[in-house]
Amino acid sequence: MQKFVIVGGTRLTGTVRASGSKNATLPIMAACILNGGTSVIHEAPRLLDVSVMKDVLTYLGAKVTSEGNIITVDSSNIRPLEISEELMRRMRASNLVLGALLARFGKVKISHPGGCQIGSRPMNLHLKGLQALGATIQEKFGYITAEAEKLSGADIHLDLPSVGATENLMMAAVLAEGVTTIKNAAREPEIVDLQNFLNNMGARIKGGGTDTIKIEGVRPGHLKPAVHTVIPDRIEAGTHMVAAAITGGDVTVTNVIPEHLEPLLAKLREAGVDVEVGDDYVRVRGKGRVQAVDIKTMPYPGFPTDMQPQMMALLTLAEGTSVITETIFENRFKHVPELRRMGADIKVEGQSVIIKGVPRLSGACVEASDLRAGAALVLAALAAEDGTVLENVYHIDRGYEQMELKYRALGARIIRVNN
């Protein structure tokens, strides 16, 4: 196990480049199953979650190679093998192979997936949608089995705009006979990126980025390998912006699509942070203590739940009282006790937290419980007095490429050590 040792109190200054999107790369890697050839993915981040998806595809028979931030996936020899509990539990997004395997082979068996324990993320929306397309589903002994002699287009209305369910159903519907309509679909930018990749392969999909997606099914032989560059990671970029604000720094984040970050940029401005937006960059300058703001997480284009912990870290140092309400995941406040250990004044009331800003945080021994909680604790430690030891940094490695190196280049005093 590894940990970060962080000595706070240094203003971050300089330029940092956001890596490619984790949440776009993972479904695109799964979608490579559909074409039975060799596809190339550029700007793929070097992360633990991406490594797990490589292992899943390799287990299924794909040949997956990496060179820097380029991943090549040859899926010509993939077979619909049963995917073990051990492999699936390493990452929840491994369930994204479900729709692609079912579409290509007519059958799939996977264990229920794992991932960060931030709340209930049931598979029922995925399975109900696949049933609507004609699949027979069995759940037994912790495994999901789906079979279909033929998938047929259907009108599907999601109870919630689930990103994973939308992606799985898009991949399954690509090879279904007829037209599929997904209503109340997730609208995240990563959905649009998956649509673009699938269309590059020969799929016929419209509506990504809206709440209604239409897929006209094609024959398997119509799909061809594709070359694709994934979009920048908006959550990593947002984390860097909050790092600048919490340290009173001056940081320019490049490789950014600013439109993807509008809810965060609005809250930073409301808090009194100086934000300058360019075509593909955002410059953030802290101007002393931020002002208290209220935040409510919502599906895109609302405020992202994946930025809630980082903003909570910032608001612990705000002037005044802030309220954050979490509407996406019911168990996403595990970072609260750790921030309290650092001197934060936070009270949890149901799905909301009340944060009374304090003048300063103090270093402490803390533990990352999940990916974004870990990022929040890094930000708090960068602003805290004295030193902080952050355990379980493997959570951070799941979603941030070389975080400590990027922050050291901005002037942070942060090192990675082995326990």
Coordinates of C-alpha atoms in Angstrom, one line a residue:
M1 CA 0.0 0.0 0.0
Q2 CA 1.2 3.5 -0.8
K3 CA 0.4 6.9 0.8
F4 CA 0.9 10.6 0.1
V5 CA 2.8 12.8 2.4
I6 CA 1.8 16.4 1.9
V7 CA 3.1 19.6 3.5
G8 CA 0.5 22.3 2.9
G9 CA 0.7 26.1 2.7
T10 CA 2.2 26.5 -0.8
R11 CA 0.3 28.5 -3.5
L12 CA 0.0 26.4 -6.6
T13 CA 1.1 28.3 -9.7
G14 CA 1.7 27.4 -13.3
T15 CA 0.1 25.3 -16.0
V16 CA -1.3 21.8 -15.8
R17 CA -2.8 19.6 -18.6
A18 CA -5.8 17.5 -18.0
S19 CA -5.6 14.0 -19.2
G20 CA -8.1 12.2 -21.4
S21 CA -11.4 11.3 -19.7
K22 CA -11.5 8.1 -17.7
N23 CA -15.3 7.9 -18.0
A24 CA -15.1 8.2 -21.7
T25 CA -12.2 5.8 -22.2
L26 CA -13.8 2.9 -20.3
P27 CA -17.0 2.5 -22.4
I28 CA -15.1 3.1 -25.6
M29 CA -12.8 0.3 -24.7
A30 CA -15.8 -1.9 -24.1
A31 CA -17.3 -0.9 -27.4
C32 CA -14.3 -2.3 -29.2
I33 CA -15.9 -5.7 -28.6
L34 CA -18.5 -4.9 -31.2
N35 CA -16.3 -4.6 -34.3
G36 CA -14.1 -7.7 -34.2
G37 CA -11.1 -5.8 -35.5
T38 CA -8.3 -3.5 -34.3
S39 CA -9.3 -0.1 -32.9
V40 CA -7.0 2.7 -31.6
I41 CA -7.8 5.0 -28.8
H42 CA -5.7 8.2 -28.3
E43 CA -5.4 10.2 -25.1
A44 CA -6.3 7.3 -23.0
P45 CA -5.3 8.0 -19.4
R46 CA -2.9 5.7 -17.6
L47 CA -5.0 4.8 -14.6
L48 CA -5.8 1.7 -12.5
D49 CA -9.4 1.6 -13.8
V50 CA -8.2 1.6 -17.4
S51 CA -5.8 -1.2 -16.5
V52 CA -8.7 -3.2 -15.1
M53 CA -10.6 -2.8 -18.3
K54 CA -7.6 -4.0 -20.2
D55 CA -7.5 -7.1 -18.0
V56 CA -11.2 -7.7 -18.6
L57 CA -10.8 -7.5 -22.4
T58 CA -7.6 -9.6 -22.3
Y59 CA -9.4 -12.3 -20.3
L60 CA -12.1 -12.4 -23.0
G61 CA -9.5 -12.9 -25.7
A62 CA -8.7 -9.5 -27.0
K63 CA -5.2 -8.3 -27.6
V64 CA -4.7 -5.0 -25.8
T65 CA -1.5 -3.0 -26.1
S66 CA -0.5 0.4 -24.7
E67 CA 2.1 2.9 -25.7
G68 CA 2.0 6.0 -23.7
N69 CA -1.5 7.3 -23.9
I70 CA -2.5 5.2 -26.9
I71 CA -4.4 2.0 -26.5
T72 CA -4.9 -0.5 -29.3
V73 CA -7.6 -3.2 -28.9
D74 CA -7.8 -6.2 -31.3
S75 CA -11.1 -7.8 -30.5
S76 CA -11.1 -10.4 -33.4
N77 CA -10.5 -13.3 -31.0
I78 CA -12.9 -12.3 -28.2
R79 CA -15.2 -15.0 -26.9
P80 CA -18.2 -14.6 -24.5
L81 CA -16.4 -16.2 -21.5
E82 CA -17.9 -16.1 -18.0
I83 CA -16.2 -13.1 -16.2
S84 CA -15.2 -14.0 -12.7
E85 CA -16.3 -12.2 -9.5
E86 CA -12.6 -11.4 -8.7
L87 CA -12.2 -9.5 -12.0
M88 CA -15.6 -7.8 -12.0
R89 CA -15.3 -6.6 -8.4
R90 CA -12.2 -4.6 -9.1
M91 CA -14.2 -1.9 -11.0
R92 CA -17.8 -1.2 -11.4
A93 CA -17.4 0.0 -15.0
S94 CA -16.4 -3.5 -16.0
N95 CA -20.2 -4.1 -16.4
L96 CA -20.0 -2.1 -19.6
V97 CA -19.0 -5.2 -21.5
L98 CA -22.5 -6.6 -20.8
G99 CA -24.3 -4.8 -23.7
A100 CA -21.5 -5.3 -26.2
L101 CA -21.0 -9.0 -25.5
L102 CA -24.7 -9.6 -25.7
A103 CA -25.0 -7.8 -29.0
R104 CA -22.1 -9.6 -30.7
F105 CA -22.5 -13.1 -29.3
G106 CA -26.1 -13.3 -28.1
K107 CA -25.0 -14.4 -24.6
V108 CA -23.0 -13.1 -21.6
K109 CA -22.4 -14.1 -18.0
I110 CA -20.8 -11.7 -15.6
S111 CA -20.5 -11.3 -11.8
H112 CA -22.2 -8.3 -10.2
P113 CA -19.6 -5.5 -10.4
G114 CA -17.7 -3.7 -7.6
G115 CA -16.1 -0.3 -7.5
C116 CA -16.3 2.7 -5.1
Q117 CA -18.8 2.1 -2.2
I118 CA -20.4 5.5 -2.6
G119 CA -24.0 4.4 -2.7
S120 CA -26.5 2.1 -4.4
R121 CA -25.9 1.7 -8.1
P122 CA -28.2 -1.1 -9.0
M123 CA -28.1 -3.0 -12.3
N124 CA -31.9 -3.1 -12.7
L125 CA -32.0 -0.2 -15.3
H126 CA -29.4 -2.0 -17.4
L127 CA -31.3 -5.3 -17.2
K128 CA -34.8 -3.9 -17.8
G129 CA -33.5 -2.2 -20.9
L130 CA -31.8 -5.3 -22.2
Q131 CA -35.0 -7.2 -21.6
A132 CA -36.9 -4.7 -23.6
L133 CA -34.5 -5.4 -26.5
G134 CA -35.4 -9.1 -26.3
A135 CA -32.9 -10.5 -23.8
T136 CA -33.7 -13.2 -21.2
I137 CA -32.1 -12.3 -17.9
Q138 CA -31.2 -14.6 -15.0
E139 CA -29.7 -13.4 -11.7
K140 CA -28.4 -16.3 -9.5
F141 CA -25.5 -16.8 -7.0
G142 CA -24.2 -13.2 -7.6
Y143 CA -24.0 -13.7 -11.4
I144 CA -26.0 -12.1 -14.2
T145 CA -26.7 -14.2 -17.3
A146 CA -28.2 -12.6 -20.4
E147 CA -29.1 -14.4 -23.6
A148 CA -30.9 -13.5 -26.8
E149 CA -31.3 -15.3 -30.2
K150 CA -32.0 -11.9 -31.7
L151 CA -32.1 -8.3 -30.3
S152 CA -34.9 -6.1 -31.6
G153 CA -35.3 -2.4 -31.4
A154 CA -37.5 -1.0 -28.6
D155 CA -38.7 2.1 -26.9
I156 CA -36.9 2.3 -23.5
H157 CA -37.7 4.8 -20.8
L158 CA -35.1 4.9 -18.0
D159 CA -36.4 5.6 -14.6
L160 CA -33.3 7.6 -13.9
P161 CA -30.8 9.1 -16.4
S162 CA -28.1 6.4 -15.5
V163 CA -24.9 6.9 -17.4
G164 CA -23.9 3.3 -17.3
A165 CA -27.3 2.0 -18.3
T166 CA -27.4 4.5 -21.2
E167 CA -24.0 3.3 -22.4
N168 CA -24.8 -0.4 -22.1
L169 CA -28.1 0.0 -24.0
M170 CA -26.5 2.1 -26.7
M171 CA -23.9 -0.7 -27.3
A172 CA -26.5 -3.4 -27.3
A173 CA -28.9 -1.5 -29.6
V174 CA -26.2 -0.9 -32.2
L175 CA -26.6 -4.5 -33.5
A176 CA -30.4 -4.9 -32.7
E177 CA -32.8 -5.2 -35.6
G178 CA -34.8 -2.0 -36.1
V179 CA -34.8 1.3 -34.2
T180 CA -34.2 1.7 -30.5
T181 CA -35.2 4.9 -28.6
I182 CA -33.7 5.6 -25.2
K183 CA -35.7 8.2 -23.3
N184 CA -34.6 10.0 -20.1
A185 CA -31.1 9.1 -21.3
A186 CA -28.0 10.4 -19.5
R187 CA -26.7 13.6 -21.2
E188 CA -23.1 13.6 -20.0
P189 CA -20.3 14.5 -22.5
E190 CA -19.0 11.0 -22.2
I191 CA -22.2 9.7 -23.7
V192 CA -21.6 12.0 -26.7
D193 CA -18.0 10.7 -27.0
L194 CA -19.2 7.1 -27.0
Q195 CA -21.8 7.9 -29.7
N196 CA -19.0 9.5 -31.8
F197 CA -16.8 6.4 -31.5
L198 CA -19.7 4.0 -32.3
N199 CA -20.7 6.1 -35.3
N200 CA -17.0 6.1 -36.5
M201 CA -17.3 2.3 -36.5
G202 CA -20.4 2.5 -38.7
A203 CA -23.2 2.7 -36.1
R204 CA -26.2 5.0 -36.7
I205 CA -26.9 6.9 -33.5
K206 CA -28.4 10.4 -33.0
G207 CA -29.2 12.4 -29.9
G208 CA -26.2 11.9 -27.7
G209 CA -26.1 14.8 -25.2
T210 CA -30.0 15.1 -25.2
D211 CA -32.5 13.1 -23.2
T212 CA -33.6 11.1 -26.2
I213 CA -31.2 8.9 -28.1
K214 CA -32.2 7.0 -31.3
I215 CA -30.2 4.0 -32.6
E216 CA -30.8 2.4 -36.0
G217 CA -29.5 -1.1 -35.8
V218 CA -26.9 -2.3 -38.3
R219 CA -25.7 -5.8 -39.3
P220 CA -22.5 -7.0 -37.5
G221 CA -20.5 -6.9 -40.7
H222 CA -21.3 -3.2 -41.1
L223 CA -19.1 -2.2 -38.1
K224 CA -15.5 -1.5 -38.7
P225 CA -12.5 -0.7 -36.4
A226 CA -12.1 3.0 -35.6
V227 CA -9.4 5.5 -34.5
H228 CA -10.6 7.9 -31.8
T229 CA -9.3 10.6 -29.5
V230 CA -11.2 10.7 -26.2
I231 CA -12.4 14.0 -24.7
P232 CA -10.5 15.7 -21.8
D233 CA -11.4 14.6 -18.3
R234 CA -13.7 17.3 -17.0
I235 CA -13.5 16.0 -13.4
E236 CA -9.7 16.0 -13.3
A237 CA -9.7 19.5 -14.8
G238 CA -12.3 20.7 -12.2
T239 CA -10.1 19.2 -9.4
H240 CA -7.1 21.2 -10.6
M241 CA -9.3 24.3 -10.6
V242 CA -10.4 23.8 -7.1
A243 CA -6.7 23.1 -6.1
A244 CA -5.8 26.6 -7.4
A245 CA -8.7 28.2 -5.5
I246 CA -8.1 26.4 -2.2
T247 CA -4.4 27.3 -2.1
G248 CA -4.9 30.9 -3.3
G249 CA -2.9 30.0 -6.4
D250 CA -2.8 30.9 -10.0
V251 CA -3.2 27.9 -12.2
T252 CA -4.0 27.5 -15.9
V253 CA -5.6 24.2 -16.8
T254 CA -5.2 23.2 -20.4
N255 CA -6.8 20.5 -22.6
V256 CA -10.2 21.6 -21.4
I257 CA -13.7 21.8 -23.0
P258 CA -15.0 24.7 -20.9
E259 CA -18.7 24.0 -21.8
H260 CA -18.4 20.7 -19.9
L261 CA -17.5 22.6 -16.7
E262 CA -20.0 25.4 -16.6
P263 CA -21.8 24.4 -13.4
L264 CA -18.4 24.3 -11.5
L265 CA -17.2 27.5 -13.1
A266 CA -20.4 29.2 -12.0
K267 CA -20.0 28.1 -8.4
L268 CA -16.3 29.1 -8.3
R269 CA -17.2 32.6 -9.5
E270 CA -20.1 32.7 -7.0
A271 CA -17.5 31.9 -4.3
G272 CA -15.4 34.9 -5.3
V273 CA -12.7 33.0 -7.3
D274 CA -11.3 34.7 -10.4
V275 CA -12.0 32.5 -13.4
E276 CA -10.8 33.2 -17.0
V277 CA -12.1 31.0 -19.8
G278 CA -10.4 30.4 -23.1
D279 CA -11.2 28.1 -26.1
D280 CA -9.4 25.2 -24.5
Y281 CA -8.1 26.4 -21.1
V282 CA -9.4 27.8 -17.9
R283 CA -7.2 30.0 -15.6
V284 CA -8.2 30.1 -11.9
R285 CA -6.8 32.6 -9.4
G286 CA -7.6 32.5 -5.8
K287 CA -8.2 35.9 -4.0
G288 CA -8.1 35.1 -0.3
R289 CA -10.8 33.3 1.5
V290 CA -13.7 32.2 -0.7
Q291 CA -17.3 33.0 0.1
A292 CA -19.8 30.4 1.2
V293 CA -22.1 28.9 -1.5
D294 CA -24.8 26.3 -1.6
I295 CA -24.5 23.3 -4.0
K296 CA -27.0 20.6 -5.1
T297 CA -25.6 17.8 -7.1
M298 CA -27.7 16.9 -10.2
P299 CA -27.4 14.8 -13.4
Y300 CA -25.6 16.6 -16.2
P301 CA -25.8 19.5 -17.0
G302 CA -26.3 20.1 -13.3
F303 CA -23.5 20.2 -10.7
P304 CA -21.5 16.9 -10.9
T305 CA -21.6 14.6 -8.0
D306 CA -17.9 13.7 -8.8
M307 CA -17.0 17.3 -7.9
Q308 CA -18.9 17.5 -4.6
P309 CA -16.1 16.2 -2.3
Q310 CA -13.6 18.6 -3.8
M311 CA -15.9 21.6 -3.4
M312 CA -16.6 20.5 0.1
A313 CA -12.9 20.7 0.9
L314 CA -12.8 24.3 -0.5
L315 CA -15.9 25.4 1.4
T316 CA -14.4 24.2 4.7
L317 CA -12.3 27.4 4.4
A318 CA -15.0 29.7 3.2
E319 CA -16.3 32.8 5.0
G320 CA -19.8 31.9 6.1
T321 CA -21.9 28.7 6.1
S322 CA -22.4 26.5 3.0
V323 CA -24.9 23.7 2.4
I324 CA -24.2 20.9 0.0
T325 CA -27.1 18.5 -0.9
E326 CA -26.2 15.2 -2.6
T327 CA -29.0 13.8 -4.8
I328 CA -27.1 11.2 -6.8
F329 CA -25.4 8.8 -4.3
E330 CA -26.8 8.3 -0.7
N331 CA -23.4 7.3 0.8
R332 CA -21.1 10.0 -0.7
F333 CA -20.1 11.8 2.5
K334 CA -17.4 9.4 3.7
H335 CA -14.8 12.2 3.4
V336 CA -16.6 14.2 6.1
P337 CA -15.0 12.5 9.1
E338 CA -11.6 12.8 7.5
L339 CA -12.1 16.5 6.9
R340 CA -13.2 16.9 10.5
R341 CA -9.9 15.3 11.6
M342 CA -8.2 18.2 9.8
G343 CA -10.3 20.8 11.7
A344 CA -13.3 21.3 9.4
D345 CA -16.7 22.2 10.9
I346 CA -19.2 20.0 9.1
K347 CA -22.5 18.6 10.2
V348 CA -24.4 15.9 8.2
E349 CA -28.2 16.1 8.1
G350 CA -29.6 13.4 5.9
Q351 CA -28.5 14.0 2.3
S352 CA -27.1 17.4 3.1
V353 CA -24.1 18.7 4.9
I354 CA -23.8 22.1 6.7
I355 CA -20.3 23.5 6.5
K356 CA -19.2 26.4 8.7
G357 CA -16.0 27.8 7.3
V358 CA -13.0 27.9 9.5
P359 CA -9.9 30.1 9.1
R360 CA -7.5 27.2 8.6
L361 CA -7.1 23.4 8.4
S362 CA -4.5 21.4 10.2
G363 CA -2.5 18.4 8.8
A364 CA -3.6 15.0 10.0
C365 CA -3.4 11.3 9.2
V366 CA -6.4 10.6 7.0
E367 CA -7.6 7.9 4.7
A368 CA -9.2 7.9 1.2
S369 CA -12.4 5.9 1.2
D370 CA -13.0 6.3 -2.6
L371 CA -11.7 8.1 -5.6
R372 CA -13.2 11.6 -5.3
A373 CA -13.0 11.5 -1.5
G374 CA -9.2 11.0 -1.9
A375 CA -9.0 13.9 -4.3
A376 CA -10.8 16.1 -1.8
L377 CA -8.3 15.2 1.0
V378 CA -5.4 15.9 -1.3
L379 CA -6.8 19.4 -1.8
A380 CA -7.5 20.0 1.9
A381 CA -3.9 18.9 2.7
L382 CA -2.5 21.3 0.1
A383 CA -4.1 24.1 2.0
A384 CA -3.6 22.9 5.5
E385 CA -1.0 23.9 8.0
D386 CA 1.8 21.4 8.7
G387 CA 1.9 17.9 7.2
T388 CA -0.8 15.4 6.2
V389 CA -0.4 11.6 5.6
L390 CA -3.0 10.3 3.2
E391 CA -3.5 6.5 3.1
N392 CA -5.1 4.3 0.4
V393 CA -3.9 6.4 -2.5
Y394 CA -4.7 3.6 -4.9
H395 CA -8.2 5.0 -4.9
I396 CA -6.8 8.2 -6.4
D397 CA -4.8 6.3 -8.9
R398 CA -8.0 4.9 -10.3
G399 CA -9.0 8.3 -11.7
Y400 CA -6.0 10.7 -11.6
E401 CA -3.0 10.2 -13.8
Q402 CA 0.2 11.0 -11.9
M403 CA -1.5 13.4 -9.6
E404 CA 1.4 14.0 -7.3
L405 CA 3.8 14.7 -10.2
K406 CA 1.4 17.2 -11.7
Y407 CA 0.9 19.0 -8.4
R408 CA 4.7 19.0 -7.6
A409 CA 5.2 20.7 -11.0
L410 CA 2.9 23.5 -9.7
G411 CA 4.9 23.9 -6.5
A412 CA 3.1 21.5 -4.1
R413 CA 5.1 19.6 -1.5
I414 CA 3.8 16.1 -2.1
I415 CA 5.5 12.8 -2.3
R416 CA 4.4 9.2 -2.7
V417 CA 5.9 6.7 -0.2
N418 CA 5.5 3.0 0.4
N419 CA 4.1 1.9 3.8

